Coordinates of C-alpha atoms in Angstrom, one line a residue:
Chain A
X2 CA 117.5 94.0 65.7
X3 CA 119.2 90.8 66.4
X4 CA 118.2 91.0 70.0
X5 CA 114.6 91.6 69.1
X6 CA 114.6 88.4 67.0
X7 CA 116.1 86.6 69.9
X8 CA 113.2 87.7 72.1
X9 CA 110.7 86.6 69.5
X10 CA 112.5 83.2 69.4
X11 CA 112.3 83.0 73.2
X12 CA 108.6 83.6 73.1
X13 CA 108.2 80.9 70.4
X14 CA 110.3 78.5 72.5
X15 CA 107.9 79.1 75.4
X16 CA 105.1 77.5 73.4
X17 CA 107.0 74.3 74.2
X18 CA 106.1 74.7 77.9
X19 CA 102.4 74.6 77.0
X20 CA 103.0 71.5 74.9
X21 CA 104.7 69.9 77.9
X22 CA 101.7 70.9 80.0
X23 CA 99.4 69.0 77.6
X24 CA 101.7 66.0 77.9
X25 CA 101.8 66.0 81.7
X26 CA 98.0 66.5 81.8
X27 CA 97.7 63.5 79.4
X28 CA 99.9 61.3 81.6
X29 CA 98.1 62.3 84.9
X30 CA 94.6 62.1 83.3
X31 CA 95.1 58.7 81.8
X32 CA 96.6 57.5 85.1
X33 CA 93.6 58.7 86.9
X34 CA 91.2 57.1 84.4
X35 CA 93.0 53.8 84.8
X36 CA 93.2 54.2 88.6
X37 CA 89.5 54.7 88.9
X38 CA 88.8 51.6 86.9
X39 CA 91.1 49.5 89.0
X40 CA 91.9 51.3 92.2
X41 CA 93.7 48.3 93.7
X42 CA 96.4 48.4 91.0
X43 CA 96.9 52.1 91.2
X44 CA 99.0 52.2 94.3
X45 CA 101.8 50.1 92.7
X46 CA 102.0 52.4 89.6
X47 CA 102.5 55.8 91.2
X48 CA 106.2 55.5 90.7
X49 CA 105.6 54.9 87.0
X50 CA 103.3 57.9 87.0
X51 CA 106.0 60.1 88.3
X52 CA 108.6 58.8 85.9
X53 CA 106.2 59.5 83.0
X54 CA 105.5 63.0 84.3
X55 CA 109.2 63.6 84.7
X56 CA 110.0 62.5 81.1
X57 CA 107.1 64.6 79.7
X58 CA 108.1 67.6 81.8
X59 CA 111.8 67.4 80.9
X60 CA 111.0 68.3 77.3
X61 CA 109.0 71.3 78.5
X62 CA 112.0 72.3 80.6
X63 CA 114.2 72.0 77.5
X64 CA 112.1 74.5 75.7
X65 CA 112.2 76.8 78.8
X66 CA 115.9 76.5 78.7
X67 CA 116.1 77.4 75.0
X68 CA 114.0 80.4 75.8
X69 CA 116.4 81.4 78.6
X70 CA 119.4 80.9 76.4
X71 CA 117.8 83.1 73.7
X72 CA 117.0 85.8 76.3
X73 CA 120.3 85.9 78.1
X74 CA 123.0 84.1 76.2
X75 CA 122.5 85.2 72.6
Chain B
X5 CA 116.5 90.0 95.1
X6 CA 114.8 91.7 92.2
X7 CA 112.5 93.4 94.5
X8 CA 115.3 95.4 96.1
X9 CA 115.7 97.5 93.0
X10 CA 112.0 98.5 92.7
X11 CA 111.9 101.1 95.4
X12 CA 114.6 103.1 93.8
X13 CA 113.3 102.9 90.3
X14 CA 110.3 104.9 89.5
X15 CA 109.9 104.5 85.7
X16 CA 109.3 101.1 84.1
X17 CA 109.2 97.6 85.5
X18 CA 112.4 95.9 86.6
X19 CA 112.8 92.2 86.1
X20 CA 115.9 90.5 87.3
X21 CA 114.7 86.9 87.7
X22 CA 118.2 85.5 87.3
X23 CA 120.0 87.7 89.9
X24 CA 119.0 85.3 92.7
X25 CA 121.3 82.6 91.1
X26 CA 124.5 84.8 91.1
X27 CA 127.3 83.1 92.9
X28 CA 129.1 85.6 95.3
X29 CA 132.1 85.0 97.5
X30 CA 131.1 85.0 101.1
X31 CA 133.8 87.2 102.5
X32 CA 133.9 89.9 99.8
X33 CA 136.2 90.2 96.8
X34 CA 135.5 89.4 93.2
X35 CA 137.7 86.4 92.4
X36 CA 136.2 83.0 92.7
X37 CA 138.9 80.4 92.9
X38 CA 138.0 76.7 93.1
X39 CA 138.4 76.8 96.9
X40 CA 136.7 80.2 97.6
X41 CA 133.9 79.9 100.1
X42 CA 130.8 81.3 98.3
X43 CA 127.1 81.3 98.9
X44 CA 127.1 77.9 97.2
X45 CA 129.3 76.7 100.1
X46 CA 127.1 78.3 102.7
X47 CA 123.9 76.7 101.5
X48 CA 125.4 73.3 100.9
X49 CA 126.8 73.5 104.4
X50 CA 123.3 74.3 105.6
X51 CA 122.0 71.3 103.7
X52 CA 124.6 69.1 105.5
X53 CA 123.6 70.6 108.8
X54 CA 120.0 69.9 108.1
X55 CA 120.7 66.3 107.1
X56 CA 122.7 65.8 110.2
X57 CA 120.1 67.4 112.4
X58 CA 117.4 65.2 111.0
X59 CA 119.2 61.9 110.5
X60 CA 121.7 62.0 113.4
X61 CA 120.5 64.4 116.1
X62 CA 116.9 63.5 115.5
X63 CA 117.5 59.8 116.0
X64 CA 120.0 60.2 118.9
X65 CA 117.7 58.6 121.4
X66 CA 117.1 55.4 119.4
X67 CA 113.6 55.3 120.8
X68 CA 111.4 52.3 120.1
X69 CA 108.5 54.7 120.3
X70 CA 109.9 57.5 118.1
X71 CA 109.8 61.2 118.7
X72 CA 108.6 63.5 115.9
X73 CA 112.0 64.1 114.4
X74 CA 113.0 60.5 114.6
X75 CA 109.8 59.4 112.9
X76 CA 110.5 61.8 110.0
X77 CA 114.0 60.4 109.7
X78 CA 112.6 56.8 109.7
X79 CA 110.0 57.9 107.2
X80 CA 112.7 59.2 104.9
X81 CA 114.8 56.0 105.4
X82 CA 111.8 53.7 104.7
X83 CA 110.7 55.8 101.7
X84 CA 114.1 55.6 99.9
X85 CA 114.7 52.0 101.1
X86 CA 111.4 50.8 99.7
X87 CA 112.0 52.7 96.5
X88 CA 115.4 51.1 96.0
X89 CA 114.1 47.7 96.8
X90 CA 111.0 47.9 94.6
X91 CA 112.5 49.7 91.6
X92 CA 116.1 48.5 91.4
X93 CA 115.7 45.1 93.1
X94 CA 117.0 43.4 96.2
X95 CA 120.7 43.3 95.0
X96 CA 120.7 47.1 94.7
X97 CA 120.4 47.5 98.5
X98 CA 124.2 47.9 98.8
X99 CA 123.8 51.2 96.8
X100 CA 121.2 52.4 99.3
X101 CA 123.5 54.8 101.2
X102 CA 124.6 56.4 98.0
X103 CA 121.0 56.9 96.7
X104 CA 120.0 58.1 100.2
X105 CA 122.8 60.6 100.0
X106 CA 121.5 61.9 96.7
X107 CA 118.0 62.1 97.9
X108 CA 118.7 63.8 101.2
X109 CA 121.0 66.4 99.5
X110 CA 118.6 67.3 96.8
X111 CA 115.5 67.4 99.0
X112 CA 117.2 69.6 101.5
X113 CA 118.9 71.8 98.9
X114 CA 115.5 72.3 97.2
X115 CA 113.7 73.1 100.5
X116 CA 116.4 75.4 101.8
X117 CA 116.2 77.2 98.5
X118 CA 112.6 78.0 99.1
X119 CA 113.4 80.1 102.1
X120 CA 113.1 83.8 101.0
X121 CA 116.4 85.4 100.1
X122 CA 118.2 82.1 100.1
X123 CA 120.3 80.6 97.4
X124 CA 119.3 77.4 95.7
X125 CA 122.3 75.2 94.9
X126 CA 120.3 72.7 92.9
X127 CA 119.3 75.4 90.4
X128 CA 122.8 75.4 89.0
X129 CA 123.7 73.2 86.2
X130 CA 127.2 72.9 87.6
X131 CA 125.8 71.1 90.6
X132 CA 123.1 68.9 88.9
X133 CA 125.4 67.9 86.1
X134 CA 127.9 66.5 88.6
X135 CA 125.1 64.7 90.4
X136 CA 123.8 63.2 87.1
X137 CA 127.3 62.3 85.9
X138 CA 128.1 60.6 89.1
X139 CA 125.0 58.5 88.6
X140 CA 125.8 57.9 85.0
X141 CA 129.4 56.8 85.8
X142 CA 128.3 54.6 88.7
X143 CA 125.6 52.9 86.5
X144 CA 128.0 52.3 83.6
X145 CA 130.8 51.0 85.8
X146 CA 128.5 48.8 87.8
X147 CA 127.0 47.5 84.6
X148 CA 130.3 46.5 83.1
X149 CA 131.7 45.1 86.3
X150 CA 128.5 43.0 87.0
X151 CA 127.8 41.8 83.5
X152 CA 131.0 42.2 81.6
X153 CA 130.3 42.7 77.9
X154 CA 126.8 41.4 78.5
X155 CA 126.0 44.9 79.6
X156 CA 126.0 45.9 75.9
X157 CA 122.9 43.7 75.5
X158 CA 121.1 46.7 76.9
X159 CA 121.5 48.2 73.5
X160 CA 120.8 45.1 71.5
X161 CA 117.0 44.7 71.6
X162 CA 116.7 40.9 71.1
X163 CA 112.9 41.0 70.9
X164 CA 112.9 43.2 67.8
X165 CA 113.2 42.0 64.2
X166 CA 116.9 41.4 63.2
X167 CA 116.8 44.1 60.5
X168 CA 115.7 46.7 63.0
X169 CA 118.2 45.9 65.7
X170 CA 121.1 48.0 64.5
X171 CA 118.9 51.1 64.2
X172 CA 117.4 50.4 67.6
X173 CA 120.9 49.9 69.0
X174 CA 121.8 53.4 67.8
X175 CA 118.7 54.9 69.3
X176 CA 119.3 53.1 72.6
X177 CA 122.9 54.2 72.6
X178 CA 121.9 57.9 72.0
X179 CA 119.2 57.7 74.7
X180 CA 121.7 56.1 77.1
X181 CA 124.1 59.1 76.6
X182 CA 121.3 61.6 76.8
X183 CA 120.3 60.3 80.2
X184 CA 122.7 62.4 82.3
X185 CA 121.7 65.5 80.2
X186 CA 118.0 65.2 80.8
X187 CA 118.6 63.9 84.4
X188 CA 120.5 67.1 85.3
X189 CA 118.6 69.6 83.3
X190 CA 115.3 68.4 84.6
X191 CA 116.2 69.1 88.2
X192 CA 118.0 72.4 87.7
X193 CA 115.5 73.5 85.1
X194 CA 112.5 72.8 87.3
X195 CA 114.0 74.5 90.3
X196 CA 115.3 77.5 88.3
X197 CA 112.0 78.0 86.4
X198 CA 110.0 78.0 89.5
X199 CA 112.2 80.5 91.3
X200 CA 112.4 82.7 88.2
X201 CA 108.7 82.7 87.8
X202 CA 108.2 83.8 91.4
X203 CA 110.7 86.7 90.8
X204 CA 108.8 87.7 87.7
X205 CA 105.6 87.9 89.6
X206 CA 107.4 89.8 92.3
X207 CA 108.5 92.3 89.6
X208 CA 104.9 93.0 88.6
X209 CA 104.1 93.9 92.3
X210 CA 105.7 97.3 91.5
X211 CA 102.4 98.4 89.9
X212 CA 100.1 99.2 92.8
X213 CA 96.9 98.0 91.0
X214 CA 98.5 94.6 90.0
X215 CA 100.2 94.0 93.3
X216 CA 97.3 92.0 95.0
X217 CA 97.1 89.7 92.0
X218 CA 100.9 89.4 92.1
X219 CA 100.9 88.5 95.8
X220 CA 98.2 85.8 95.2
X221 CA 100.2 84.5 92.2
X222 CA 103.4 84.3 94.3
X223 CA 101.6 82.4 97.0
X224 CA 100.2 79.9 94.5
X225 CA 103.5 79.5 92.8
X226 CA 105.2 79.0 96.2
X227 CA 102.8 76.2 97.0
X228 CA 103.6 74.6 93.6
X229 CA 107.3 75.0 94.2
X230 CA 107.1 73.2 97.6
X231 CA 105.5 70.3 95.7
X232 CA 108.1 70.5 92.9
X233 CA 110.9 70.6 95.4
X234 CA 109.9 67.3 96.7
X235 CA 108.8 65.7 93.5
X236 CA 112.0 66.6 91.7
X237 CA 114.1 65.0 94.4
X238 CA 111.8 62.0 94.2
X239 CA 112.1 61.8 90.4
X240 CA 115.9 62.2 90.5
X241 CA 116.1 59.4 93.0
X242 CA 113.7 57.0 91.3
X243 CA 115.4 57.6 87.9
X244 CA 118.7 56.7 89.6
X245 CA 117.0 53.5 90.7
X246 CA 115.7 52.8 87.3
X247 CA 119.1 53.3 85.7
X248 CA 120.7 51.1 88.4
X249 CA 118.2 48.4 87.6
X250 CA 119.3 48.5 84.0
X251 CA 122.9 48.1 85.1
X252 CA 122.1 45.2 87.4
X253 CA 119.6 43.4 85.1
X254 CA 120.4 44.5 81.6
X255 CA 118.3 41.9 79.8
X256 CA 116.1 44.0 77.6
Chain C
X12 CA 121.6 90.6 76.6
X13 CA 120.9 92.7 73.6
X14 CA 121.4 96.4 74.4
X15 CA 118.9 97.9 72.0
X16 CA 115.8 96.3 73.5
X17 CA 115.9 97.5 77.0
X18 CA 115.2 101.0 78.2
X19 CA 117.9 103.0 79.7
X20 CA 117.3 102.3 83.4
X21 CA 116.9 98.6 82.8
X22 CA 120.1 98.6 80.7
X23 CA 122.0 100.3 83.5
X24 CA 120.8 97.8 86.1
X25 CA 121.5 94.9 83.7
X26 CA 125.0 96.1 83.1
X27 CA 125.6 96.3 86.8
X28 CA 124.6 92.8 87.5
X29 CA 126.2 89.6 86.2
X30 CA 125.8 88.9 82.5
X31 CA 122.8 86.8 81.5
X32 CA 122.3 83.5 83.2
X33 CA 124.6 82.9 86.1
X34 CA 124.2 79.2 85.4
X35 CA 126.1 79.5 82.2
X36 CA 129.1 81.3 83.8
X37 CA 131.5 78.4 83.5
X38 CA 134.3 80.2 85.3
X39 CA 132.9 79.2 88.7
X40 CA 131.9 75.6 87.9
X41 CA 135.1 74.4 89.5
X42 CA 134.2 76.1 92.7
X43 CA 130.7 74.6 92.7
X44 CA 131.9 71.1 91.8
X45 CA 134.6 71.2 94.5
X46 CA 132.1 72.2 97.3
X47 CA 129.5 69.8 96.0
X48 CA 131.8 66.9 96.1
X49 CA 132.8 67.8 99.7
X50 CA 129.2 68.1 100.6
X51 CA 128.3 64.7 99.1
X52 CA 131.2 63.0 100.7
X53 CA 130.3 64.4 104.1
X54 CA 126.6 63.5 103.8
X55 CA 127.6 60.0 102.5
X56 CA 129.8 59.3 105.5
X57 CA 127.4 60.7 108.0
X58 CA 124.6 58.6 106.6
X59 CA 126.4 55.4 105.9
X60 CA 128.5 55.4 109.2
X61 CA 126.1 56.9 111.7
X62 CA 122.5 57.6 110.6
X63 CA 121.5 54.6 108.5
X64 CA 122.9 51.8 110.7
X65 CA 121.2 53.5 113.7
X66 CA 117.9 53.8 112.0
X67 CA 118.1 50.3 110.7
X68 CA 118.9 49.1 114.2
X69 CA 116.0 51.0 115.6
X70 CA 113.6 49.7 113.0
X71 CA 114.9 46.1 113.6
X72 CA 114.5 46.6 117.3
X73 CA 111.0 47.9 116.9
X74 CA 110.2 45.0 114.6
X75 CA 111.5 42.6 117.2
X76 CA 109.6 44.3 120.0
X77 CA 106.4 44.2 117.9
X78 CA 107.0 40.5 117.1
X79 CA 107.6 39.8 120.8
X80 CA 104.6 41.7 121.9
X81 CA 102.4 39.9 119.4
X82 CA 103.8 36.6 120.6
X83 CA 103.1 37.6 124.2
X84 CA 99.6 38.7 123.3
X85 CA 99.1 35.4 121.5
X86 CA 100.2 33.5 124.6
X87 CA 97.9 35.5 126.8
X88 CA 95.1 34.9 124.5
X89 CA 95.7 31.2 124.5
X90 CA 95.8 31.3 128.3
X91 CA 92.5 33.2 128.4
X92 CA 91.0 30.6 126.1
X93 CA 92.3 27.9 128.3
X94 CA 90.9 29.6 131.4
X95 CA 87.6 30.0 129.7
X96 CA 87.5 26.3 128.8
X97 CA 88.3 25.4 132.4
X98 CA 85.6 27.6 133.6
X99 CA 83.1 26.1 131.2
X100 CA 84.2 22.7 132.3
X101 CA 83.7 23.5 135.9
X102 CA 80.4 25.1 135.2
X103 CA 79.2 21.9 133.3
X104 CA 80.5 19.7 136.2
X105 CA 78.7 21.8 138.7
X106 CA 75.6 21.6 136.7
X107 CA 75.8 17.8 136.5
X108 CA 76.5 17.6 140.2
X109 CA 73.6 19.9 141.0
X110 CA 71.3 17.8 138.8
X111 CA 72.5 14.6 140.5
X112 CA 71.9 16.1 143.9
X113 CA 68.5 17.4 143.0
X114 CA 67.6 14.0 141.6
X115 CA 68.8 12.3 144.7
X116 CA 66.9 14.6 146.9
X117 CA 63.9 14.2 144.8
X118 CA 64.1 10.4 145.0
X119 CA 64.5 10.5 148.8
X120 CA 61.6 12.8 149.2
X121 CA 59.5 10.7 146.9
X122 CA 60.4 7.6 149.0
X123 CA 59.5 9.4 152.2
X124 CA 56.3 10.6 150.6
X125 CA 55.4 7.2 149.4
X126 CA 55.9 5.7 152.8
X127 CA 53.9 8.5 154.4
X128 CA 51.1 8.1 151.8
X129 CA 51.0 4.4 152.4
X130 CA 50.7 4.9 156.1
X131 CA 48.1 7.5 155.7
X132 CA 46.2 5.3 153.3
X133 CA 46.3 2.4 155.7
X134 CA 45.2 4.6 158.6
X135 CA 42.5 6.1 156.5
X136 CA 41.2 2.7 155.4
X137 CA 41.4 1.4 159.1
X138 CA 39.4 4.4 160.2
X139 CA 36.9 3.9 157.4
X140 CA 36.4 0.3 158.3
X141 CA 35.9 1.3 162.0
X142 CA 33.4 3.9 161.0
X143 CA 31.6 1.5 158.8
X144 CA 31.4 -1.0 161.7
X145 CA 30.1 1.7 164.0
X146 CA 27.6 2.8 161.5
X147 CA 26.4 -0.8 161.0
X148 CA 26.1 -1.2 164.7
X149 CA 24.2 2.0 165.0
X150 CA 21.9 0.9 162.1
X151 CA 21.3 -2.5 163.7
X152 CA 20.6 -0.8 167.1
X153 CA 18.2 1.6 165.3
X154 CA 16.3 -1.3 163.6
X155 CA 15.9 -3.1 167.0
X156 CA 14.6 0.0 168.6
X157 CA 12.3 0.6 165.7
X158 CA 11.0 -3.0 166.1
X159 CA 10.5 -2.5 169.8
X160 CA 8.7 0.8 169.2
X161 CA 6.6 -0.7 166.5
X162 CA 5.8 -3.7 168.6
X163 CA 4.7 -1.5 171.5
X164 CA 2.9 0.8 169.2
X165 CA 1.1 -2.1 167.5
X166 CA 0.1 -3.6 170.8
X167 CA -1.2 -0.3 172.1
X168 CA -3.0 0.3 168.8
X169 CA -4.6 -3.2 169.0
X170 CA -5.5 -2.7 172.6
X171 CA -6.9 0.7 171.9
X172 CA -9.1 -0.8 169.2
X173 CA -10.4 -3.1 171.9
X174 CA -8.7 -6.2 170.7
X175 CA -6.8 -8.7 172.6
X176 CA -3.4 -8.5 171.2
X177 CA -1.5 -11.6 170.7
X178 CA 2.1 -10.5 171.4
X179 CA 3.6 -13.1 169.2
X180 CA 1.4 -12.4 166.2
X181 CA 2.0 -8.8 166.5
X182 CA 5.7 -9.2 166.7
X183 CA 5.6 -11.4 163.6
X184 CA 3.4 -9.0 161.7
X185 CA 5.7 -6.1 162.6
X186 CA 8.7 -8.1 161.6
X187 CA 7.1 -9.0 158.3
X188 CA 6.0 -5.5 157.6
X189 CA 9.5 -4.2 158.4
X190 CA 11.1 -6.6 156.0
X191 CA 8.6 -5.9 153.3

């Protein structure tokens, strides 16, 4: 029973991955929108883009980690 | 690794996505002491060999007109050098060999991990936590050595209203100490997640009807993983540069 | 891993392999950290002692070569421009020279021509004068002959008419008639 609950929790935690996907899409989409308006400024901001994506993605990875912990460590 | 079990089992699907991360001693036995050569040792050594092959053997001719391997080495050098210079500033150039070491190790560990049946050292928190803690300690020590107590100004947001500053200071302090956690878990989590997902798709290949879909999905994931392998190395390096900039120029 | 959720085969395989996530098996962290540190130190020394100075030297050398080549190219270009200028100068000089020579030749020819024309004019006018004289003589000769003929004819006519011609009167009449 307890294990089944853990599996349900893992599934719920995986929702966070979808949320992180929305976040990453937001970052990349807004970057693209800005880059198309002012292409000359885009090249200098790719590093910022990747940092933003990394921060957004890290939280998704945290939820993935929680899911894994519930699956294997509980 | 998970796929090995499928032929033998007839009933039910078998998923062992985490078995690929098991650390085994290279020469048999069960006991892993701190010095035991394991598959971690093997693949780290291969990463070292790859780095030497690219950066030393590839550039041995010192040609003004570079060969293919030499131009890749120069590309890596220029890439990291420019990153350090642009993000962390000119006075961070003396940390360039250190950052280059991190970048080369992570990039080669990630790419070697993409070879089928290989072992990915950067998927282990034990490895990435050490990498991130090294960066964290370096940044903290450099910050205090360069700026003395002025480094604490990083946490004291002087542009905020006075009443808010203590609260912001606490938030900044927490985010400062969370840095190595997110820094390490990001790398290991990304790499581990990608590899585990590939193994899960491989597990579905046991059903004959699903197997073509499974093969296509593995191919697509593999392509994504090649991208992730590089981007995570890049992100780890650029975040190191960002943290280093904070240490060298803490004015918030 | 919870035992109740997996089927029997999966459970057996699970039990055979390592428990749960290998990443969370802290017993071998020491091993990983030890080898990681060795790896990092080796890479660091290889890079900082051999690879990076070498690549930096190669890049600097290439930069130098490129700068030198650009300077040499610049020099050659300047030389080319200089040569072109000299060529243009020579061309302009030659043109001026040619024009001078042509003008000189023209003037010389003009002078010769003028002299020749003058001479020819003089000759022509001399000839014309001579011809005129000759014509005048011929005309005078012709008048005399006509007078003689007229005289003779008049005398004959008078004689034929049975008159006694007075020679002088006839001559005078003829001369009058010829004038008139």
